[in-house]
Amino acid sequence: TGSAAVVDGEKLAKSQVAAITDALAGQVAGVQLTSANGAPGATSTIRIRGFSSISAGQAPLIIVDGSPYAGDINNINPSDIESLTVLKDAASNALYGARGANGVIIITTKQAQKGNVTITFDAKVGANNRAMKNYDVITDPNEYMEAHYTALNNYYRYGYGYSVNEANAKANSVICGPAASGGLGYNIYNIPEGQQLIGVNGKVNPNATIGNVVSKGDEKFLIKPDRWDDYAYKTGLRQEYNLNVMGGNDNTQAYASLGYLTDEGYLVGSSFDRISGRIKVDQKVGSHVKFGGNVAYSNTKR
């Protein structure tokens, strides 16, 4: 009679996510995932059936293989998950008492079955791109300079009553000057001596060449047009490799996994890397005694 939802390992395997909880998005009714950070490996905030408290904790209880889990959820490799169960109501999570007041997420990792040794290797390769398109902006340097010159020229002609030649000379003296005075702050053009950058016709001097060398102290710098987007955004490569080995007989069953994930974001400098491993062994001793071990290792870099 309780309210519980189960997401099996097959659905988790199809999700290209670093954290298994992100695979819940759109899969379980009443579960909300929000994130203020789009960086690779960022953990989403989980709320089950809304906000249950104003001042107290609102995060659900996470159980991994029967034990409460307080670590980073990104440390768990989704490839190791057999099933993920969300308990959403009081009747379902009554077993966990007050700790389950905000809901319970039960994670069950894969375990070996009796039979021949099975080896599974899974490889996923993809790319991360910025989904939003840029605005339709001026990208040609000449067109940009001419548009800025037109604004300055009109300002001095119609705002101060300058003549055509006076407004042209004034705009040329300001256009590459300090931004506080209406200029662009720097000059990307090498202008022949005695000539102006913009003619009376509002066009860039055809004798001006792009690439201006300026001196600062004993150093020289080449100033040229830059695409600032190229310094901020890139196409990030995502690679994920998982190796699982399982098998056993009537007395001994074993499961071992090794996973590697490198996820580069589309923002320069953002990435998430994870190396994970897990070993589960169940040994039956006699007809009434069974020993088991479940050891996991994870190394993450964000």
PDB file of C-alpha atoms in Angstrom:
ATOM      1  CA  THR A   1       0.000   0.000   0.000  1.00  0.00           C
ATOM      2  CA  GLY A   2       3.026   2.262   0.178  1.00  0.00           C
ATOM      3  CA  SER A   3       4.201   4.704  -2.477  1.00  0.00           C
ATOM      4  CA  ALA A   4       7.483   3.522  -3.978  1.00  0.00           C
ATOM      5  CA  ALA A   5       9.039   3.871  -7.416  1.00  0.00           C
ATOM      6  CA  VAL A   6      11.789   1.686  -8.848  1.00  0.00           C
ATOM      7  CA  VAL A   7      14.299   2.602 -11.567  1.00  0.00           C
ATOM      8  CA  ASP A   8      16.175  -0.449 -12.798  1.00  0.00           C
ATOM      9  CA  GLY A   9      19.780  -0.657 -13.902  1.00  0.00           C
ATOM     10  CA  GLU A  10      18.907  -0.736 -17.607  1.00  0.00           C
ATOM     11  CA  LYS A  11      17.392   2.756 -17.449  1.00  0.00           C
ATOM     12  CA  LEU A  12      20.346   4.020 -15.435  1.00  0.00           C
ATOM     13  CA  ALA A  13      22.783   2.629 -18.000  1.00  0.00           C
ATOM     14  CA  LYS A  14      21.098   4.665 -20.762  1.00  0.00           C
ATOM     15  CA  SER A  15      21.507   7.955 -18.879  1.00  0.00           C
ATOM     16  CA  GLN A  16      24.627   9.983 -19.656  1.00  0.00           C
ATOM     17  CA  VAL A  17      25.062  11.330 -16.125  1.00  0.00           C
ATOM     18  CA  ALA A  18      27.884  11.429 -13.607  1.00  0.00           C
ATOM     19  CA  ALA A  19      25.616  11.212 -10.545  1.00  0.00           C
ATOM     20  CA  ILE A  20      23.023   8.451 -10.353  1.00  0.00           C
ATOM     21  CA  THR A  21      20.459  10.752  -8.772  1.00  0.00           C
ATOM     22  CA  ASP A  22      20.412  12.856 -11.958  1.00  0.00           C
ATOM     23  CA  ALA A  23      19.049   9.789 -13.732  1.00  0.00           C
ATOM     24  CA  LEU A  24      15.871  10.237 -11.665  1.00  0.00           C
ATOM     25  CA  ALA A  25      14.943  13.387 -13.591  1.00  0.00           C
ATOM     26  CA  GLY A  26      11.614  12.735 -15.282  1.00  0.00           C
ATOM     27  CA  GLN A  27      11.554   9.099 -14.140  1.00  0.00           C
ATOM     28  CA  VAL A  28       9.827   9.285 -10.752  1.00  0.00           C
ATOM     29  CA  ALA A  29       6.716  11.343 -10.013  1.00  0.00           C
ATOM     30  CA  GLY A  30       7.037  13.646  -7.020  1.00  0.00           C
ATOM     31  CA  VAL A  31      10.837  13.829  -7.171  1.00  0.00           C
ATOM     32  CA  GLN A  32      12.338  17.238  -7.959  1.00  0.00           C
ATOM     33  CA  LEU A  33      15.977  17.761  -8.898  1.00  0.00           C
ATOM     34  CA  THR A  34      17.398  21.280  -9.025  1.00  0.00           C
ATOM     35  CA  SER A  35      20.926  22.480  -9.615  1.00  0.00           C
ATOM     36  CA  ALA A  36      22.388  25.978  -9.557  1.00  0.00           C
ATOM     37  CA  ASN A  37      25.585  24.738 -11.172  1.00  0.00           C
ATOM     38  CA  GLY A  38      25.862  23.211 -14.612  1.00  0.00           C
ATOM     39  CA  ALA A  39      29.490  22.131 -14.230  1.00  0.00           C
ATOM     40  CA  PRO A  40      30.310  18.457 -14.841  1.00  0.00           C
ATOM     41  CA  GLY A  41      29.945  16.453 -11.654  1.00  0.00           C
ATOM     42  CA  ALA A  42      27.762  19.027  -9.898  1.00  0.00           C
ATOM     43  CA  THR A  43      25.338  17.376  -7.483  1.00  0.00           C
ATOM     44  CA  SER A  44      21.645  18.183  -7.793  1.00  0.00           C
ATOM     45  CA  THR A  45      19.458  18.996  -4.818  1.00  0.00           C
ATOM     46  CA  ILE A  46      16.818  16.288  -4.318  1.00  0.00           C
ATOM     47  CA  ARG A  47      13.373  17.000  -2.913  1.00  0.00           C
ATOM     48  CA  ILE A  48      10.734  14.297  -2.597  1.00  0.00           C
ATOM     49  CA  ARG A  49       7.161  15.577  -2.651  1.00  0.00           C
ATOM     50  CA  GLY A  50       8.113  19.195  -2.049  1.00  0.00           C
ATOM     51  CA  PHE A  51       9.573  20.975   0.962  1.00  0.00           C
ATOM     52  CA  SER A  52       8.847  19.291   4.262  1.00  0.00           C
ATOM     53  CA  SER A  53      10.463  21.804   6.603  1.00  0.00           C
ATOM     54  CA  ILE A  54      11.459  25.456   6.780  1.00  0.00           C
ATOM     55  CA  SER A  55      14.439  25.316   9.128  1.00  0.00           C
ATOM     56  CA  ALA A  56      15.284  21.605   9.394  1.00  0.00           C
ATOM     57  CA  GLY A  57      16.987  19.417   6.805  1.00  0.00           C
ATOM     58  CA  GLN A  58      15.081  18.593   3.637  1.00  0.00           C
ATOM     59  CA  ALA A  59      17.377  16.080   1.948  1.00  0.00           C
ATOM     60  CA  PRO A  60      16.157  12.491   1.668  1.00  0.00           C
ATOM     61  CA  LEU A  61      17.885   9.618   3.404  1.00  0.00           C
ATOM     62  CA  ILE A  62      20.123   7.622   1.062  1.00  0.00           C
ATOM     63  CA  ILE A  63      20.626   3.907   1.743  1.00  0.00           C
ATOM     64  CA  VAL A  64      23.305   1.955  -0.148  1.00  0.00           C
ATOM     65  CA  ASP A  65      23.162  -1.826   0.199  1.00  0.00           C
ATOM     66  CA  GLY A  66      21.269  -1.543   3.473  1.00  0.00           C
ATOM     67  CA  SER A  67      23.460   1.094   5.167  1.00  0.00           C
ATOM     68  CA  PRO A  68      22.928   4.875   5.420  1.00  0.00           C
ATOM     69  CA  TYR A  69      25.207   6.722   3.027  1.00  0.00           C
ATOM     70  CA  ALA A  70      26.527  10.197   3.832  1.00  0.00           C
ATOM     71  CA  GLY A  71      29.219  10.540   1.174  1.00  0.00           C
ATOM     72  CA  ASP A  72      29.190  12.337  -2.155  1.00  0.00           C
ATOM     73  CA  ILE A  73      26.642  10.665  -4.413  1.00  0.00           C
ATOM     74  CA  ASN A  74      28.998  11.233  -7.359  1.00  0.00           C
ATOM     75  CA  ASN A  75      31.365   8.653  -5.872  1.00  0.00           C
ATOM     76  CA  ILE A  76      28.991   5.853  -6.847  1.00  0.00           C
ATOM     77  CA  ASN A  77      29.374   4.612 -10.402  1.00  0.00           C
ATOM     78  CA  PRO A  78      25.948   4.277 -12.101  1.00  0.00           C
ATOM     79  CA  SER A  79      27.281   1.157 -13.835  1.00  0.00           C
ATOM     80  CA  ASP A  80      27.397  -0.583 -10.431  1.00  0.00           C
ATOM     81  CA  ILE A  81      23.713  -0.004  -9.681  1.00  0.00           C
ATOM     82  CA  GLU A  82      21.244  -2.864  -9.933  1.00  0.00           C
ATOM     83  CA  SER A  83      18.188  -0.845  -8.940  1.00  0.00           C
ATOM     84  CA  LEU A  84      17.212   2.461  -7.371  1.00  0.00           C
ATOM     85  CA  THR A  85      14.059   2.678  -5.263  1.00  0.00           C
ATOM     86  CA  VAL A  86      12.418   5.890  -4.054  1.00  0.00           C
ATOM     87  CA  LEU A  87      10.171   5.653  -0.989  1.00  0.00           C
ATOM     88  CA  LYS A  88       7.878   8.659  -1.015  1.00  0.00           C
ATOM     89  CA  ASP A  89       5.314   8.289   1.767  1.00  0.00           C
ATOM     90  CA  ALA A  90       5.266   7.710   5.518  1.00  0.00           C
ATOM     91  CA  ALA A  91       4.126   4.104   5.249  1.00  0.00           C
ATOM     92  CA  SER A  92       7.037   3.175   3.004  1.00  0.00           C
ATOM     93  CA  ASN A  93       9.803   4.810   5.001  1.00  0.00           C
ATOM     94  CA  ALA A  94       8.461   4.041   8.486  1.00  0.00           C
ATOM     95  CA  LEU A  95      11.285   1.513   8.872  1.00  0.00           C
ATOM     96  CA  TYR A  96      13.812   4.367   8.978  1.00  0.00           C
ATOM     97  CA  GLY A  97      12.007   6.507  11.526  1.00  0.00           C
ATOM     98  CA  ALA A  98      12.658  10.244  11.728  1.00  0.00           C
ATOM     99  CA  ARG A  99      15.659   9.957   9.378  1.00  0.00           C
ATOM    100  CA  GLY A 100      13.286   9.058   6.556  1.00  0.00           C
ATOM    101  CA  ALA A 101      10.934  11.995   7.091  1.00  0.00           C
ATOM    102  CA  ASN A 102      12.044  13.592   3.798  1.00  0.00           C
ATOM    103  CA  GLY A 103      11.799  10.370   1.817  1.00  0.00           C
ATOM    104  CA  VAL A 104      14.261   7.535   1.255  1.00  0.00           C
ATOM    105  CA  ILE A 105      16.356   6.595  -1.771  1.00  0.00           C
ATOM    106  CA  ILE A 106      17.482   2.972  -1.645  1.00  0.00           C
ATOM    107  CA  ILE A 107      20.408   2.064  -3.893  1.00  0.00           C
ATOM    108  CA  THR A 108      21.176  -1.595  -4.486  1.00  0.00           C
ATOM    109  CA  THR A 109      24.462  -2.413  -6.194  1.00  0.00           C
ATOM    110  CA  LYS A 110      24.963  -5.353  -8.519  1.00  0.00           C
ATOM    111  CA  GLN A 111      25.885  -8.724  -7.100  1.00  0.00           C
ATOM    112  CA  ALA A 112      27.120 -11.929  -8.636  1.00  0.00           C
ATOM    113  CA  GLN A 113      24.872 -14.805  -9.521  1.00  0.00           C
ATOM    114  CA  LYS A 114      25.699 -18.486  -9.716  1.00  0.00           C
ATOM    115  CA  GLY A 115      26.947 -19.537 -13.113  1.00  0.00           C
ATOM    116  CA  ASN A 116      29.797 -19.035 -15.544  1.00  0.00           C
ATOM    117  CA  VAL A 117      32.040 -16.008 -15.293  1.00  0.00           C
ATOM    118  CA  THR A 118      30.565 -13.092 -17.256  1.00  0.00           C
ATOM    119  CA  ILE A 119      32.682 -10.157 -18.437  1.00  0.00           C
ATOM    120  CA  THR A 120      31.015  -6.975 -19.629  1.00  0.00           C
ATOM    121  CA  PHE A 121      32.808  -3.954 -21.098  1.00  0.00           C
ATOM    122  CA  ASP A 122      30.968  -0.734 -21.885  1.00  0.00           C
ATOM    123  CA  ALA A 123      32.390   2.344 -23.614  1.00  0.00           C
ATOM    124  CA  LYS A 124      30.658   5.683 -24.162  1.00  0.00           C
ATOM    125  CA  VAL A 125      32.154   8.656 -25.985  1.00  0.00           C
ATOM    126  CA  GLY A 126      30.410  11.963 -26.573  1.00  0.00           C
ATOM    127  CA  ALA A 127      30.769  15.730 -26.653  1.00  0.00           C
ATOM    128  CA  ASN A 128      29.456  18.605 -24.556  1.00  0.00           C
ATOM    129  CA  ASN A 129      28.499  21.792 -26.361  1.00  0.00           C
ATOM    130  CA  ARG A 130      26.971  25.102 -25.376  1.00  0.00           C
ATOM    131  CA  ALA A 131      23.352  24.706 -26.387  1.00  0.00           C
ATOM    132  CA  MET A 132      22.458  28.404 -26.447  1.00  0.00           C
ATOM    133  CA  LYS A 133      23.259  30.262 -29.651  1.00  0.00           C
ATOM    134  CA  ASN A 134      25.003  33.623 -29.621  1.00  0.00           C
ATOM    135  CA  TYR A 135      23.147  36.808 -30.357  1.00  0.00           C
ATOM    136  CA  ASP A 136      23.467  38.210 -33.871  1.00  0.00           C
ATOM    137  CA  VAL A 137      26.371  40.557 -33.163  1.00  0.00           C
ATOM    138  CA  ILE A 138      28.934  42.288 -35.368  1.00  0.00           C
ATOM    139  CA  THR A 139      31.918  40.020 -35.915  1.00  0.00           C
ATOM    140  CA  ASP A 140      33.754  41.906 -38.668  1.00  0.00           C
ATOM    141  CA  PRO A 141      36.325  44.381 -37.196  1.00  0.00           C
ATOM    142  CA  ASN A 142      35.850  46.957 -39.955  1.00  0.00           C
ATOM    143  CA  GLU A 143      32.082  46.897 -39.609  1.00  0.00           C
ATOM    144  CA  TYR A 144      32.348  47.281 -35.847  1.00  0.00           C
ATOM    145  CA  MET A 145      34.738  50.259 -36.072  1.00  0.00           C
ATOM    146  CA  GLU A 146      32.558  51.930 -38.663  1.00  0.00           C
ATOM    147  CA  ALA A 147      29.438  51.496 -36.498  1.00  0.00           C
ATOM    148  CA  HIS A 148      31.224  52.992 -33.490  1.00  0.00           C
ATOM    149  CA  TYR A 149      32.582  55.835 -35.606  1.00  0.00           C
ATOM    150  CA  THR A 150      29.074  56.623 -36.879  1.00  0.00           C
ATOM    151  CA  ALA A 151      27.833  57.013 -33.307  1.00  0.00           C
ATOM    152  CA  LEU A 152      30.715  59.344 -32.414  1.00  0.00           C
ATOM    153  CA  ASN A 153      30.445  61.326 -35.636  1.00  0.00           C
ATOM    154  CA  ASN A 154      26.705  61.901 -35.152  1.00  0.00           C
ATOM    155  CA  TYR A 155      27.309  62.879 -31.542  1.00  0.00           C
ATOM    156  CA  TYR A 156      29.718  65.656 -32.460  1.00  0.00           C
ATOM    157  CA  ARG A 157      27.898  66.804 -35.625  1.00  0.00           C
ATOM    158  CA  TYR A 158      24.385  67.019 -34.228  1.00  0.00           C
ATOM    159  CA  GLY A 159      25.138  67.344 -30.533  1.00  0.00           C
ATOM    160  CA  TYR A 160      27.801  70.028 -30.786  1.00  0.00           C
ATOM    161  CA  GLY A 161      27.221  71.412 -34.270  1.00  0.00           C
ATOM    162  CA  TYR A 162      30.603  70.415 -35.688  1.00  0.00           C
ATOM    163  CA  SER A 163      31.165  70.560 -39.420  1.00  0.00           C
ATOM    164  CA  VAL A 164      31.639  67.370 -41.424  1.00  0.00           C
ATOM    165  CA  ASN A 165      35.440  67.614 -41.325  1.00  0.00           C
ATOM    166  CA  GLU A 166      35.531  68.705 -37.682  1.00  0.00           C
ATOM    167  CA  ALA A 167      33.282  65.824 -36.597  1.00  0.00           C
ATOM    168  CA  ASN A 168      35.421  63.392 -38.602  1.00  0.00           C
ATOM    169  CA  ALA A 169      38.664  64.606 -37.005  1.00  0.00           C
ATOM    170  CA  LYS A 170      37.175  64.585 -33.502  1.00  0.00           C
ATOM    171  CA  ALA A 171      35.689  61.108 -33.888  1.00  0.00           C
ATOM    172  CA  ASN A 172      39.025  59.752 -35.174  1.00  0.00           C
ATOM    173  CA  SER A 173      40.863  61.230 -32.200  1.00  0.00           C
ATOM    174  CA  VAL A 174      38.425  59.651 -29.749  1.00  0.00           C
ATOM    175  CA  ILE A 175      37.573  56.267 -31.275  1.00  0.00           C
ATOM    176  CA  CYS A 176      40.740  54.465 -30.113  1.00  0.00           C
ATOM    177  CA  GLY A 177      41.091  56.448 -26.899  1.00  0.00           C
ATOM    178  CA  PRO A 178      39.938  55.658 -23.340  1.00  0.00           C
ATOM    179  CA  ALA A 179      36.515  54.120 -22.898  1.00  0.00           C
ATOM    180  CA  ALA A 180      35.590  56.859 -20.412  1.00  0.00           C
ATOM    181  CA  SER A 181      35.829  59.385 -23.266  1.00  0.00           C
ATOM    182  CA  GLY A 182      33.752  57.287 -25.646  1.00  0.00           C
ATOM    183  CA  GLY A 183      36.590  55.335 -27.250  1.00  0.00           C
ATOM    184  CA  LEU A 184      37.162  51.618 -27.484  1.00  0.00           C
ATOM    185  CA  GLY A 185      40.233  51.604 -25.252  1.00  0.00           C
ATOM    186  CA  TYR A 186      42.653  50.141 -27.790  1.00  0.00           C
ATOM    187  CA  ASN A 187      43.582  50.247 -31.457  1.00  0.00           C
ATOM    188  CA  ILE A 188      43.897  47.063 -33.515  1.00  0.00           C
ATOM    189  CA  TYR A 189      44.937  48.885 -36.706  1.00  0.00           C
ATOM    190  CA  ASN A 190      48.347  49.910 -37.974  1.00  0.00           C
ATOM    191  CA  ILE A 191      47.588  53.293 -39.543  1.00  0.00           C
ATOM    192  CA  PRO A 192      50.028  54.916 -41.991  1.00  0.00           C
ATOM    193  CA  GLU A 193      51.604  58.050 -40.552  1.00  0.00           C
ATOM    194  CA  GLY A 194      49.646  61.197 -41.297  1.00  0.00           C
ATOM    195  CA  GLN A 195      46.435  59.340 -42.147  1.00  0.00           C
ATOM    196  CA  GLN A 196      43.214  58.755 -40.224  1.00  0.00           C
ATOM    197  CA  LEU A 197      41.531  55.449 -39.423  1.00  0.00           C
ATOM    198  CA  ILE A 198      38.058  56.426 -40.695  1.00  0.00           C
ATOM    199  CA  GLY A 199      37.434  58.602 -43.710  1.00  0.00           C
ATOM    200  CA  VAL A 200      34.765  61.243 -44.139  1.00  0.00           C
ATOM    201  CA  ASN A 201      32.724  58.579 -45.952  1.00  0.00           C
ATOM    202  CA  GLY A 202      32.539  56.563 -42.713  1.00  0.00           C
ATOM    203  CA  LYS A 203      34.656  53.693 -44.055  1.00  0.00           C
ATOM    204  CA  VAL A 204      37.890  52.256 -42.638  1.00  0.00           C
ATOM    205  CA  ASN A 205      41.016  53.541 -44.388  1.00  0.00           C
ATOM    206  CA  PRO A 206      41.973  50.835 -46.932  1.00  0.00           C
ATOM    207  CA  ASN A 207      45.639  51.495 -46.132  1.00  0.00           C
ATOM    208  CA  ALA A 208      45.118  50.553 -42.462  1.00  0.00           C
ATOM    209  CA  THR A 209      46.131  46.967 -41.672  1.00  0.00           C
ATOM    210  CA  ILE A 210      44.963  44.814 -38.776  1.00  0.00           C
ATOM    211  CA  GLY A 211      47.633  44.121 -36.156  1.00  0.00           C
ATOM    212  CA  ASN A 212      49.023  47.030 -34.176  1.00  0.00           C
ATOM    213  CA  VAL A 213      52.261  46.792 -32.221  1.00  0.00           C
ATOM    214  CA  VAL A 214      52.376  48.910 -29.054  1.00  0.00           C
ATOM    215  CA  SER A 215      55.206  49.377 -26.577  1.00  0.00           C
ATOM    216  CA  LYS A 216      54.918  49.275 -22.813  1.00  0.00           C
ATOM    217  CA  GLY A 217      58.229  49.804 -21.112  1.00  0.00           C
ATOM    218  CA  ASP A 218      60.750  47.451 -22.666  1.00  0.00           C
ATOM    219  CA  GLU A 219      58.077  45.094 -23.994  1.00  0.00           C
ATOM    220  CA  LYS A 220      56.099  45.145 -27.219  1.00  0.00           C
ATOM    221  CA  PHE A 221      52.606  43.751 -27.696  1.00  0.00           C
ATOM    222  CA  LEU A 222      50.615  42.872 -30.798  1.00  0.00           C
ATOM    223  CA  ILE A 223      47.000  44.004 -30.526  1.00  0.00           C
ATOM    224  CA  LYS A 224      44.557  42.255 -32.849  1.00  0.00           C
ATOM    225  CA  PRO A 225      40.866  41.282 -32.915  1.00  0.00           C
ATOM    226  CA  ASP A 226      39.944  38.501 -30.504  1.00  0.00           C
ATOM    227  CA  ARG A 227      36.922  36.222 -30.285  1.00  0.00           C
ATOM    228  CA  TRP A 228      36.392  36.304 -26.543  1.00  0.00           C
ATOM    229  CA  ASP A 229      33.985  33.350 -26.763  1.00  0.00           C
ATOM    230  CA  ASP A 230      36.931  31.173 -27.760  1.00  0.00           C
ATOM    231  CA  TYR A 231      38.590  31.934 -24.430  1.00  0.00           C
ATOM    232  CA  ALA A 232      35.488  30.968 -22.449  1.00  0.00           C
ATOM    233  CA  TYR A 233      33.768  28.156 -24.338  1.00  0.00           C
ATOM    234  CA  LYS A 234      34.898  24.950 -26.005  1.00  0.00           C
ATOM    235  CA  THR A 235      33.614  21.565 -27.115  1.00  0.00           C
ATOM    236  CA  GLY A 236      34.251  19.209 -24.203  1.00  0.00           C
ATOM    237  CA  LEU A 237      34.938  15.511 -24.644  1.00  0.00           C
ATOM    238  CA  ARG A 238      33.098  12.968 -22.478  1.00  0.00           C
ATOM    239  CA  GLN A 239      34.511   9.452 -22.134  1.00  0.00           C
ATOM    240  CA  GLU A 240      33.221   6.671 -19.893  1.00  0.00           C
ATOM    241  CA  TYR A 241      34.535   3.118 -19.680  1.00  0.00           C
ATOM    242  CA  ASN A 242      33.233   0.367 -17.400  1.00  0.00           C
ATOM    243  CA  LEU A 243      34.431  -3.209 -16.915  1.00  0.00           C
ATOM    244  CA  ASN A 244      32.327  -5.678 -14.892  1.00  0.00           C
ATOM    245  CA  VAL A 245      33.222  -9.264 -13.982  1.00  0.00           C
ATOM    246  CA  MET A 246      30.861 -11.616 -12.148  1.00  0.00           C
ATOM    247  CA  GLY A 247      30.403 -15.310 -11.553  1.00  0.00           C
ATOM    248  CA  GLY A 248      30.346 -18.023  -8.937  1.00  0.00           C
ATOM    249  CA  ASN A 249      29.240 -21.444  -7.795  1.00  0.00           C
ATOM    250  CA  ASP A 250      26.968 -22.744  -5.058  1.00  0.00           C
ATOM    251  CA  ASN A 251      29.352 -21.645  -2.299  1.00  0.00           C
ATOM    252  CA  THR A 252      31.126 -18.551  -3.651  1.00  0.00           C
ATOM    253  CA  GLN A 253      29.870 -15.661  -5.740  1.00  0.00           C
ATOM    254  CA  ALA A 254      31.982 -12.648  -6.699  1.00  0.00           C
ATOM    255  CA  TYR A 255      31.441  -9.363  -8.491  1.00  0.00           C
ATOM    256  CA  ALA A 256      34.149  -6.870  -9.468  1.00  0.00           C
ATOM    257  CA  SER A 257      33.972  -3.635 -11.422  1.00  0.00           C
ATOM    258  CA  LEU A 258      36.331  -0.926 -12.611  1.00  0.00           C
ATOM    259  CA  GLY A 259      35.119   2.366 -14.044  1.00  0.00           C
ATOM    260  CA  TYR A 260      36.711   5.470 -15.501  1.00  0.00           C
ATOM    261  CA  LEU A 261      34.913   8.708 -16.375  1.00  0.00           C
ATOM    262  CA  THR A 262      36.318  11.956 -17.721  1.00  0.00           C
ATOM    263  CA  ASP A 263      33.746  14.639 -18.467  1.00  0.00           C
ATOM    264  CA  GLU A 264      34.904  17.982 -19.844  1.00  0.00           C
ATOM    265  CA  GLY A 265      32.396  20.817 -19.702  1.00  0.00           C
ATOM    266  CA  TYR A 266      31.840  23.357 -22.451  1.00  0.00           C
ATOM    267  CA  LEU A 267      33.261  26.082 -20.181  1.00  0.00           C
ATOM    268  CA  VAL A 268      37.046  26.256 -20.267  1.00  0.00           C
ATOM    269  CA  GLY A 269      38.481  24.940 -17.003  1.00  0.00           C
ATOM    270  CA  SER A 270      35.458  22.815 -16.028  1.00  0.00           C
ATOM    271  CA  SER A 271      35.807  19.034 -15.857  1.00  0.00           C
ATOM    272  CA  PHE A 272      35.000  16.001 -13.730  1.00  0.00           C
ATOM    273  CA  ASP A 273      37.122  12.855 -13.496  1.00  0.00           C
ATOM    274  CA  ARG A 274      36.290   9.694 -11.577  1.00  0.00           C
ATOM    275  CA  ILE A 275      38.062   6.384 -11.116  1.00  0.00           C
ATOM    276  CA  SER A 276      35.953   3.842  -9.250  1.00  0.00           C
ATOM    277  CA  GLY A 277      36.139   0.200  -8.309  1.00  0.00           C
ATOM    278  CA  ARG A 278      33.996  -2.247  -6.380  1.00  0.00           C
ATOM    279  CA  ILE A 279      34.421  -5.825  -5.145  1.00  0.00           C
ATOM    280  CA  LYS A 280      31.598  -7.912  -3.660  1.00  0.00           C
ATOM    281  CA  VAL A 281      32.181 -11.466  -2.471  1.00  0.00           C
ATOM    282  CA  ASP A 282      29.705 -13.823  -0.790  1.00  0.00           C
ATOM    283  CA  GLN A 283      31.042 -17.036   0.752  1.00  0.00           C
ATOM    284  CA  LYS A 284      28.796 -19.748   2.094  1.00  0.00           C
ATOM    285  CA  VAL A 285      30.201 -21.749   5.015  1.00  0.00           C
ATOM    286  CA  GLY A 286      28.097 -24.760   5.872  1.00  0.00           C
ATOM    287  CA  SER A 287      24.348 -24.773   5.472  1.00  0.00           C
ATOM    288  CA  HIS A 288      23.521 -21.915   7.880  1.00  0.00           C
ATOM    289  CA  VAL A 289      26.478 -19.471   7.748  1.00  0.00           C
ATOM    290  CA  LYS A 290      27.315 -16.993   5.019  1.00  0.00           C
ATOM    291  CA  PHE A 291      29.994 -14.292   4.981  1.00  0.00           C
ATOM    292  CA  GLY A 292      30.075 -11.353   2.626  1.00  0.00           C
ATOM    293  CA  GLY A 293      32.250  -8.378   1.811  1.00  0.00           C
ATOM    294  CA  ASN A 294      31.413  -5.214  -0.122  1.00  0.00           C
ATOM    295  CA  VAL A 295      34.316  -2.827  -0.711  1.00  0.00           C
ATOM    296  CA  ALA A 296      34.189   0.257  -2.955  1.00  0.00           C
ATOM    297  CA  TYR A 297      36.852   2.762  -3.951  1.00  0.00           C
ATOM    298  CA  SER A 298      36.392   6.094  -5.685  1.00  0.00           C
ATOM    299  CA  ASN A 299      38.738   8.926  -6.566  1.00  0.00           C
ATOM    300  CA  THR A 300      37.149  12.064  -7.995  1.00  0.00           C
ATOM    301  CA  LYS A 301      38.608  15.321  -9.246  1.00  0.00           C
ATOM    302  CA  ARG A 302      36.428  18.302 -10.063  1.00  0.00           C
TER     303      ARG A 302
END
